[in-house]
PDB file of C-alpha atoms in Angstrom:
ATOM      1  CA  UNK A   1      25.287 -13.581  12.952  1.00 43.00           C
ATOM      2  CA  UNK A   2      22.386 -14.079  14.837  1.00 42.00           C
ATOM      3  CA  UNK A   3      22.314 -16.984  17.910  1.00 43.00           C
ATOM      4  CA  UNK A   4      19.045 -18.522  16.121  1.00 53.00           C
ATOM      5  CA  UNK A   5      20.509 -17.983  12.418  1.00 63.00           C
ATOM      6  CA  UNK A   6      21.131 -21.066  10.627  1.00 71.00           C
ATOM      7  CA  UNK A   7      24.009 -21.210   9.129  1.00 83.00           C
ATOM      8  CA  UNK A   8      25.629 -23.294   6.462  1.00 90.00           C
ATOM      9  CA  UNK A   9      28.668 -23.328   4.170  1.00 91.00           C
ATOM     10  CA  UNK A  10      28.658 -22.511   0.813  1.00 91.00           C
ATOM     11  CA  UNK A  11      30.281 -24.875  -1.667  1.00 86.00           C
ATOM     12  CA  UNK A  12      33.545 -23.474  -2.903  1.00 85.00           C
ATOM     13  CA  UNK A  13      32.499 -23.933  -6.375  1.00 87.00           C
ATOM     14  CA  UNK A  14      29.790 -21.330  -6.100  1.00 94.00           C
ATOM     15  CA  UNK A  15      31.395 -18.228  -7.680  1.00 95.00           C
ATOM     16  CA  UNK A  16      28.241 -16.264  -8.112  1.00 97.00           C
ATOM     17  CA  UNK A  17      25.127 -15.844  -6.591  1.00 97.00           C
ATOM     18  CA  UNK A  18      21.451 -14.280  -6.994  1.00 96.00           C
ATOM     19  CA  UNK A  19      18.834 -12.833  -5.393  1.00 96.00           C
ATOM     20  CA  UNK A  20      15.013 -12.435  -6.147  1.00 94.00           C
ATOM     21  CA  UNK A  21      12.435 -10.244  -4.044  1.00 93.00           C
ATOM     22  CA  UNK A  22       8.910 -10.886  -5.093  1.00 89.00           C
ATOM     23  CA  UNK A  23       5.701  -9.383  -3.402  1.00 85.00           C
ATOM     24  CA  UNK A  24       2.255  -9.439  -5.126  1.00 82.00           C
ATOM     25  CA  UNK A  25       1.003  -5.938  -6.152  1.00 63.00           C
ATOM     26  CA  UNK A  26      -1.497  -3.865  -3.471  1.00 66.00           C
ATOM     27  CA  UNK A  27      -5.147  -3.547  -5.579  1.00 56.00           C
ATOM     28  CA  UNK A  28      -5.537  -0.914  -2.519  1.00 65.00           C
ATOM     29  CA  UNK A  29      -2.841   1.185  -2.056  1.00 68.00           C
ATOM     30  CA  UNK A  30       0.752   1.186  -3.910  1.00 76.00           C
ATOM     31  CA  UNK A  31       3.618  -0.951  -1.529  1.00 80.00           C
ATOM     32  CA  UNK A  32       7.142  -0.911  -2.557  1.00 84.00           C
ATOM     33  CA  UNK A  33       9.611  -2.964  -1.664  1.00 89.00           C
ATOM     34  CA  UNK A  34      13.121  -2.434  -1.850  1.00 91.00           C
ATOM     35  CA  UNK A  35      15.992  -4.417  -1.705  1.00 94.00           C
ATOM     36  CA  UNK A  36      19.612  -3.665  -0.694  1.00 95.00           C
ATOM     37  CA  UNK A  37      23.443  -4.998   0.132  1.00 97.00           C
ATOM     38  CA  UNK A  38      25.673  -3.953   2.816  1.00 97.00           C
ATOM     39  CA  UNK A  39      28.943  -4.782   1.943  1.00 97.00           C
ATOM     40  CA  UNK A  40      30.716  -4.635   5.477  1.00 97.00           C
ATOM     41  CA  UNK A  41      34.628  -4.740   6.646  1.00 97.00           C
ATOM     42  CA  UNK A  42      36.006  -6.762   9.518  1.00 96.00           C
ATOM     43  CA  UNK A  43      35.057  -3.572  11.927  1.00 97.00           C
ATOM     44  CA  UNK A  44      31.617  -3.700  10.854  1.00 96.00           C
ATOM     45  CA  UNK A  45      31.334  -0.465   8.487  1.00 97.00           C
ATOM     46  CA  UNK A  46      30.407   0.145   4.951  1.00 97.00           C
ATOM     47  CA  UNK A  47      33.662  -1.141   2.849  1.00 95.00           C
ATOM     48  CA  UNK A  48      34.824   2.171   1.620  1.00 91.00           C
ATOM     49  CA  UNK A  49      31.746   4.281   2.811  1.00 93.00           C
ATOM     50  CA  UNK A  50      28.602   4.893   0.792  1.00 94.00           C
ATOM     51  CA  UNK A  51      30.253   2.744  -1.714  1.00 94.00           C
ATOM     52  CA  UNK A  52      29.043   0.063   0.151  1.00 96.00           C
ATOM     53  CA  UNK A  53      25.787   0.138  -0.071  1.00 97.00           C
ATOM     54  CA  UNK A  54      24.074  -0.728  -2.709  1.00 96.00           C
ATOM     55  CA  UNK A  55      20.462  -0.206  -3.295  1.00 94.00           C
ATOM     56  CA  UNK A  56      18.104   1.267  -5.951  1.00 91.00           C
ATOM     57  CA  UNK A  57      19.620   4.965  -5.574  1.00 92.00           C
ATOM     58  CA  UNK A  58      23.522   3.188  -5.544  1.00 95.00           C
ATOM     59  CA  UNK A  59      22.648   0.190  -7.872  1.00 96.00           C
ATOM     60  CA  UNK A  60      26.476  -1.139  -8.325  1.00 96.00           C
ATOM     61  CA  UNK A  61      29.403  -1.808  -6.378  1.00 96.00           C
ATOM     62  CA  UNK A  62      32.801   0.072  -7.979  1.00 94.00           C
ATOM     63  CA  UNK A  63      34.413  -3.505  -7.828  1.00 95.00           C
ATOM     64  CA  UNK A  64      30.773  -5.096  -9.821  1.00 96.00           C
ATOM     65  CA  UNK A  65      31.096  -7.455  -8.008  1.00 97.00           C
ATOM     66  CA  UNK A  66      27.351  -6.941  -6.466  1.00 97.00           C
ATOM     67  CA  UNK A  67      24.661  -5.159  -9.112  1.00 96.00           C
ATOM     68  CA  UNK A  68      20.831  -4.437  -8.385  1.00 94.00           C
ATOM     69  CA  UNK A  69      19.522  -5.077 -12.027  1.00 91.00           C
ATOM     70  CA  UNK A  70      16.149  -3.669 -11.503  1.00 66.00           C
ATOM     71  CA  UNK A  71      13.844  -1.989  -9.338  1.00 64.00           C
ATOM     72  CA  UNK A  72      10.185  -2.366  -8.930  1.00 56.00           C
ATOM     73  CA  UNK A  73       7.761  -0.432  -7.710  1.00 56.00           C
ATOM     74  CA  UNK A  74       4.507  -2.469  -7.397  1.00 54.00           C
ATOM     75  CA  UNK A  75       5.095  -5.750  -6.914  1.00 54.00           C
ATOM     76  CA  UNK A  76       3.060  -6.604 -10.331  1.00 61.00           C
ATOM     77  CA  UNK A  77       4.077  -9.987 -12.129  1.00 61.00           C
ATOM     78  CA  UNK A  78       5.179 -13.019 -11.598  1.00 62.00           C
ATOM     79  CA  UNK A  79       8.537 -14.500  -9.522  1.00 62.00           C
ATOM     80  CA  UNK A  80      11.301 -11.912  -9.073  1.00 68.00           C
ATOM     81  CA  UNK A  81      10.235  -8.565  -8.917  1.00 77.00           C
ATOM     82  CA  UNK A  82      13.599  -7.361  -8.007  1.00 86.00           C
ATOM     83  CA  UNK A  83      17.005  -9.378  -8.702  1.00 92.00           C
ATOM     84  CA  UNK A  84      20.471  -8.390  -7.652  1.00 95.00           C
ATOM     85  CA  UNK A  85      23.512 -10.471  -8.531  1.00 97.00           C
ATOM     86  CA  UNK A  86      26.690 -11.307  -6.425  1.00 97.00           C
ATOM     87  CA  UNK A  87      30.367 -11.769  -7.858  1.00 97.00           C
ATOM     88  CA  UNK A  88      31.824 -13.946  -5.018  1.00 96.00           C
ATOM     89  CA  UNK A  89      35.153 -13.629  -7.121  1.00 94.00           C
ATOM     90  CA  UNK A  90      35.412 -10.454  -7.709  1.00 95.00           C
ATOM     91  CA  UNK A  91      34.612  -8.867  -4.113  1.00 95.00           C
ATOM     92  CA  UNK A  92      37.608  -7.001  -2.808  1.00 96.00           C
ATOM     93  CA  UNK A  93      39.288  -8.425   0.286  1.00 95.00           C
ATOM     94  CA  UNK A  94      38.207  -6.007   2.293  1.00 96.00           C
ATOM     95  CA  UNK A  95      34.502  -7.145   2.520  1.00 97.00           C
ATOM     96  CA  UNK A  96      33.826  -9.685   5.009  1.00 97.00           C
ATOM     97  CA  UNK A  97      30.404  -9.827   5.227  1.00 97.00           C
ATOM     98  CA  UNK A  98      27.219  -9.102   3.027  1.00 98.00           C
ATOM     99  CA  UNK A  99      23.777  -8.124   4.875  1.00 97.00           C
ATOM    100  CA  UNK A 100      20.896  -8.426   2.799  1.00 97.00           C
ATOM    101  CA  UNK A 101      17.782  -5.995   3.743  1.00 96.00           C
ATOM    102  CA  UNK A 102      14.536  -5.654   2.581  1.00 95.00           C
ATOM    103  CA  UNK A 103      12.510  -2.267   3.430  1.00 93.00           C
ATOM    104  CA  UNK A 104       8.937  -0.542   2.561  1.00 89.00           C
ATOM    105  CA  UNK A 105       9.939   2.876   0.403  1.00 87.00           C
ATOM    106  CA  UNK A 106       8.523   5.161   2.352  1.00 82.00           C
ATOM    107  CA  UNK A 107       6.695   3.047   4.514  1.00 81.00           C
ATOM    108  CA  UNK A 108       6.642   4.964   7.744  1.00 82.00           C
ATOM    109  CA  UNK A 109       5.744   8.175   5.866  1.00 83.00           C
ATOM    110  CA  UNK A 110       2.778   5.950   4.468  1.00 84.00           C
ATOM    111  CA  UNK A 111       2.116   4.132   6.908  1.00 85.00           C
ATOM    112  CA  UNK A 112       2.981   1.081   5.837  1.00 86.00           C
ATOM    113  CA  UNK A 113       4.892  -2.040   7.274  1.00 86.00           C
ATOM    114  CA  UNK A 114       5.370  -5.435   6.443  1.00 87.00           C
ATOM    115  CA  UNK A 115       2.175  -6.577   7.650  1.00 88.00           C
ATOM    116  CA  UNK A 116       1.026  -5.076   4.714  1.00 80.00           C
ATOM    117  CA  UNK A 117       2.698  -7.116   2.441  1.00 85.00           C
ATOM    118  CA  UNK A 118       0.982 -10.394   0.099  1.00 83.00           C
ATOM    119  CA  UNK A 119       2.953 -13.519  -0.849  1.00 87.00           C
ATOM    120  CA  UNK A 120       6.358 -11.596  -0.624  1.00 90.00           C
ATOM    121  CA  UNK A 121       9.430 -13.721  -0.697  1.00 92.00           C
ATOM    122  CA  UNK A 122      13.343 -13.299  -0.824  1.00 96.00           C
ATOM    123  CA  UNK A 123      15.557 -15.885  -1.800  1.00 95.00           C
ATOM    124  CA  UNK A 124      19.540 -16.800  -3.007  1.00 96.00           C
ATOM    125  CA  UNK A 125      20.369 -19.288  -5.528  1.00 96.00           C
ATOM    126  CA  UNK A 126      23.363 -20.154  -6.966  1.00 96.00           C
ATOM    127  CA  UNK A 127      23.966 -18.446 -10.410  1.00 95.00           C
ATOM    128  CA  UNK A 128      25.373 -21.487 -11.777  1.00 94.00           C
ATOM    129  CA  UNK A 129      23.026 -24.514 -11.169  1.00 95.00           C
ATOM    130  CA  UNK A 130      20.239 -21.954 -10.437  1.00 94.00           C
ATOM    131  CA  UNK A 131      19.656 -24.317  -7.375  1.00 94.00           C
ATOM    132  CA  UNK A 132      17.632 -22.520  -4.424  1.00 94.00           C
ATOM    133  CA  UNK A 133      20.442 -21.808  -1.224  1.00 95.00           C
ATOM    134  CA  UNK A 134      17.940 -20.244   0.697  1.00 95.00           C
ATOM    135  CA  UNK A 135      14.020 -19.418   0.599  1.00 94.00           C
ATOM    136  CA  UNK A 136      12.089 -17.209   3.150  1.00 94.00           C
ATOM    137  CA  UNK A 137       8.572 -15.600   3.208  1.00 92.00           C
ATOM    138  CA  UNK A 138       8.293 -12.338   4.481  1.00 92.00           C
ATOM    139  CA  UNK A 139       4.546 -11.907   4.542  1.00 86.00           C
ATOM    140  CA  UNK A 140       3.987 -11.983   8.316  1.00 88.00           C
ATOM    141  CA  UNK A 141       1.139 -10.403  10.260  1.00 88.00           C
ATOM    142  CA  UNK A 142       3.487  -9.961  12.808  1.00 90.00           C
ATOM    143  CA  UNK A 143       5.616  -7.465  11.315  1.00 89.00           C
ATOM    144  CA  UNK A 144       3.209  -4.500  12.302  1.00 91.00           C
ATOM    145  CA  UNK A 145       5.095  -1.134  12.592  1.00 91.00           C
ATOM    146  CA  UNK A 146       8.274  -3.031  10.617  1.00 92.00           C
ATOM    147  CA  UNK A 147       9.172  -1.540   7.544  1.00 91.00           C
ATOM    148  CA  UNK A 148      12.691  -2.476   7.479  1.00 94.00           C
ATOM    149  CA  UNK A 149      13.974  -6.515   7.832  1.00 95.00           C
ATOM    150  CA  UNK A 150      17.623  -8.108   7.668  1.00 96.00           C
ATOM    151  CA  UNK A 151      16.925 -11.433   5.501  1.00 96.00           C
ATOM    152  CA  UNK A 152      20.332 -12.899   5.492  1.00 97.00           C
ATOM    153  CA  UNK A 153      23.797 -12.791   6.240  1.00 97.00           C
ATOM    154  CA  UNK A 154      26.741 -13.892   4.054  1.00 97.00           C
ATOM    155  CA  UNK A 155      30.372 -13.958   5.845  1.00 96.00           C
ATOM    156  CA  UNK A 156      33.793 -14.871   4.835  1.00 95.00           C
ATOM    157  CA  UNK A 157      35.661 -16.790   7.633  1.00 92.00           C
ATOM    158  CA  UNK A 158      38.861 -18.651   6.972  1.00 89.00           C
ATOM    159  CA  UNK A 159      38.080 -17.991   2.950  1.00 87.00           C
ATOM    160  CA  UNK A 160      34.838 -19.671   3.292  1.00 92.00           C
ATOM    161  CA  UNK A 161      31.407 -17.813   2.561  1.00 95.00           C
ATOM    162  CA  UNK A 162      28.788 -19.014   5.477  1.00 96.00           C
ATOM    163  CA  UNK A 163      25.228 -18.315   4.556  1.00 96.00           C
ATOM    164  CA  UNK A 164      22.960 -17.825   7.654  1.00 96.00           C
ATOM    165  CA  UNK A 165      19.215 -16.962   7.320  1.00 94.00           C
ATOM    166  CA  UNK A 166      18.298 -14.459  10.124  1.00 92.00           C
ATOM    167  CA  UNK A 167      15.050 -12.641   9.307  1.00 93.00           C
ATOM    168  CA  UNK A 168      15.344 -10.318  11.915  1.00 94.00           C
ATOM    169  CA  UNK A 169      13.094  -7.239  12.086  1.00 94.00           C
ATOM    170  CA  UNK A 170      15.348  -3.597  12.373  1.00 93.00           C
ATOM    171  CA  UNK A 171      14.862  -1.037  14.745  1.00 91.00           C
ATOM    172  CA  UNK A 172      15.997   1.573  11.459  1.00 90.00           C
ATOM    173  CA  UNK A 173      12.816   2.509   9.597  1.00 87.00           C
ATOM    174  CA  UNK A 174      13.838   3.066   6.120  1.00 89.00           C
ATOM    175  CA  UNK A 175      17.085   2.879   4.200  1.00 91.00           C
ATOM    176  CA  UNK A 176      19.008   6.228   4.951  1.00 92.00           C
ATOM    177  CA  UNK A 177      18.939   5.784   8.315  1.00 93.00           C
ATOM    178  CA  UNK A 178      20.281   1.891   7.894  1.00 93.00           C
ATOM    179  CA  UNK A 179      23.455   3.506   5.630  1.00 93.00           C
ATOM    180  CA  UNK A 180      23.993   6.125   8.604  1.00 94.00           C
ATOM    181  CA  UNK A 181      23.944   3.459  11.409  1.00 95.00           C
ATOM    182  CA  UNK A 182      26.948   1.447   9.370  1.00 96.00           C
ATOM    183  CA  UNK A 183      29.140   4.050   8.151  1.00 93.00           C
TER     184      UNK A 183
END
């Protein structure tokens, strides 16, 4: 975690957990946003190599416990465009720590970032009580020559999950490049 994250417990009755990417769609040029799930080990790497990393291409954890249900492409429509859903239960032991990313598809090779991008959002509720853990807007004219952002951070420590909200932009540039940096 990040020294500016904030960070808070989550209740030990939340057993599952979802997330919602939303963006409004581009009337001038197609934007894509993707979201994705590192599922990390105590050292840092992938939990049992690609297999932890789950994105469009890689939709599903072997375990289930994390599943991308859909991917958009344009943004078009209203609240989630994108939803992936979390398993706190049935993670193996092994993963310690979830990163949550949001990235451009082939941003750089279009040249676009997230300066681009209108009204986008990513949040985490809990599945249960559908009650909002964490909301963020990633529409940010700052983000010029980003096409890649870390959103969040979820970490097991002493068997309790700590949610911290880092929105930090990433050197990497698009996904592949993210899954070669942590495996």
């Amino acid at each position: 975690m990040t020294p500016d994250s904030v960070v808070q417990p989550l209740p030990n009755s939340v057993a599952q957990l979802q997330c919602g990417l939303g963006w409004d769609a581009q009337s001038e040029t197609e934007l894509d946003l993707d979201m994705a799930v590192l599922a990390l080990t105590a050292s840092g790497r992938l939990a049992a190599g690609k297999e932890g990393f789950i994105y469009a291409g890689h939709p599903r954890h072997a375990s289930g416990a994390v599943q991308l249900l859909n991917d958009s492409i344009t943004g078009e429509g209203d609240g989630d465009d994108e939803q992936l859903l979390i398993n706190l239960q049935r993670l193996p032991d092994d993963i310690t720590k979830l990163i949550f990313v949001v990235n451009i598809d082939c941003g750089e090779a279009q040249q676009q970032d997230l300066s681009h991008v209108q009204n986008a959002f990513w949040r985490l509720l809990n599945s249960a009580s559908r009650q909002v853990l964490l909301h963020q807007s990633l529409s940010d004219s700052q983000w010029q020559g980003i096409t890649t952002l870390f959103v969040a951070t979820l970490e097991r420590i002493d068997n309790q999950w700590q949610l911290a909200s880092t929105l930090k932009p990433s050197p990497l540039k698009n996904l592949n490049q993210l899954l070669h940096h942590y495996l």
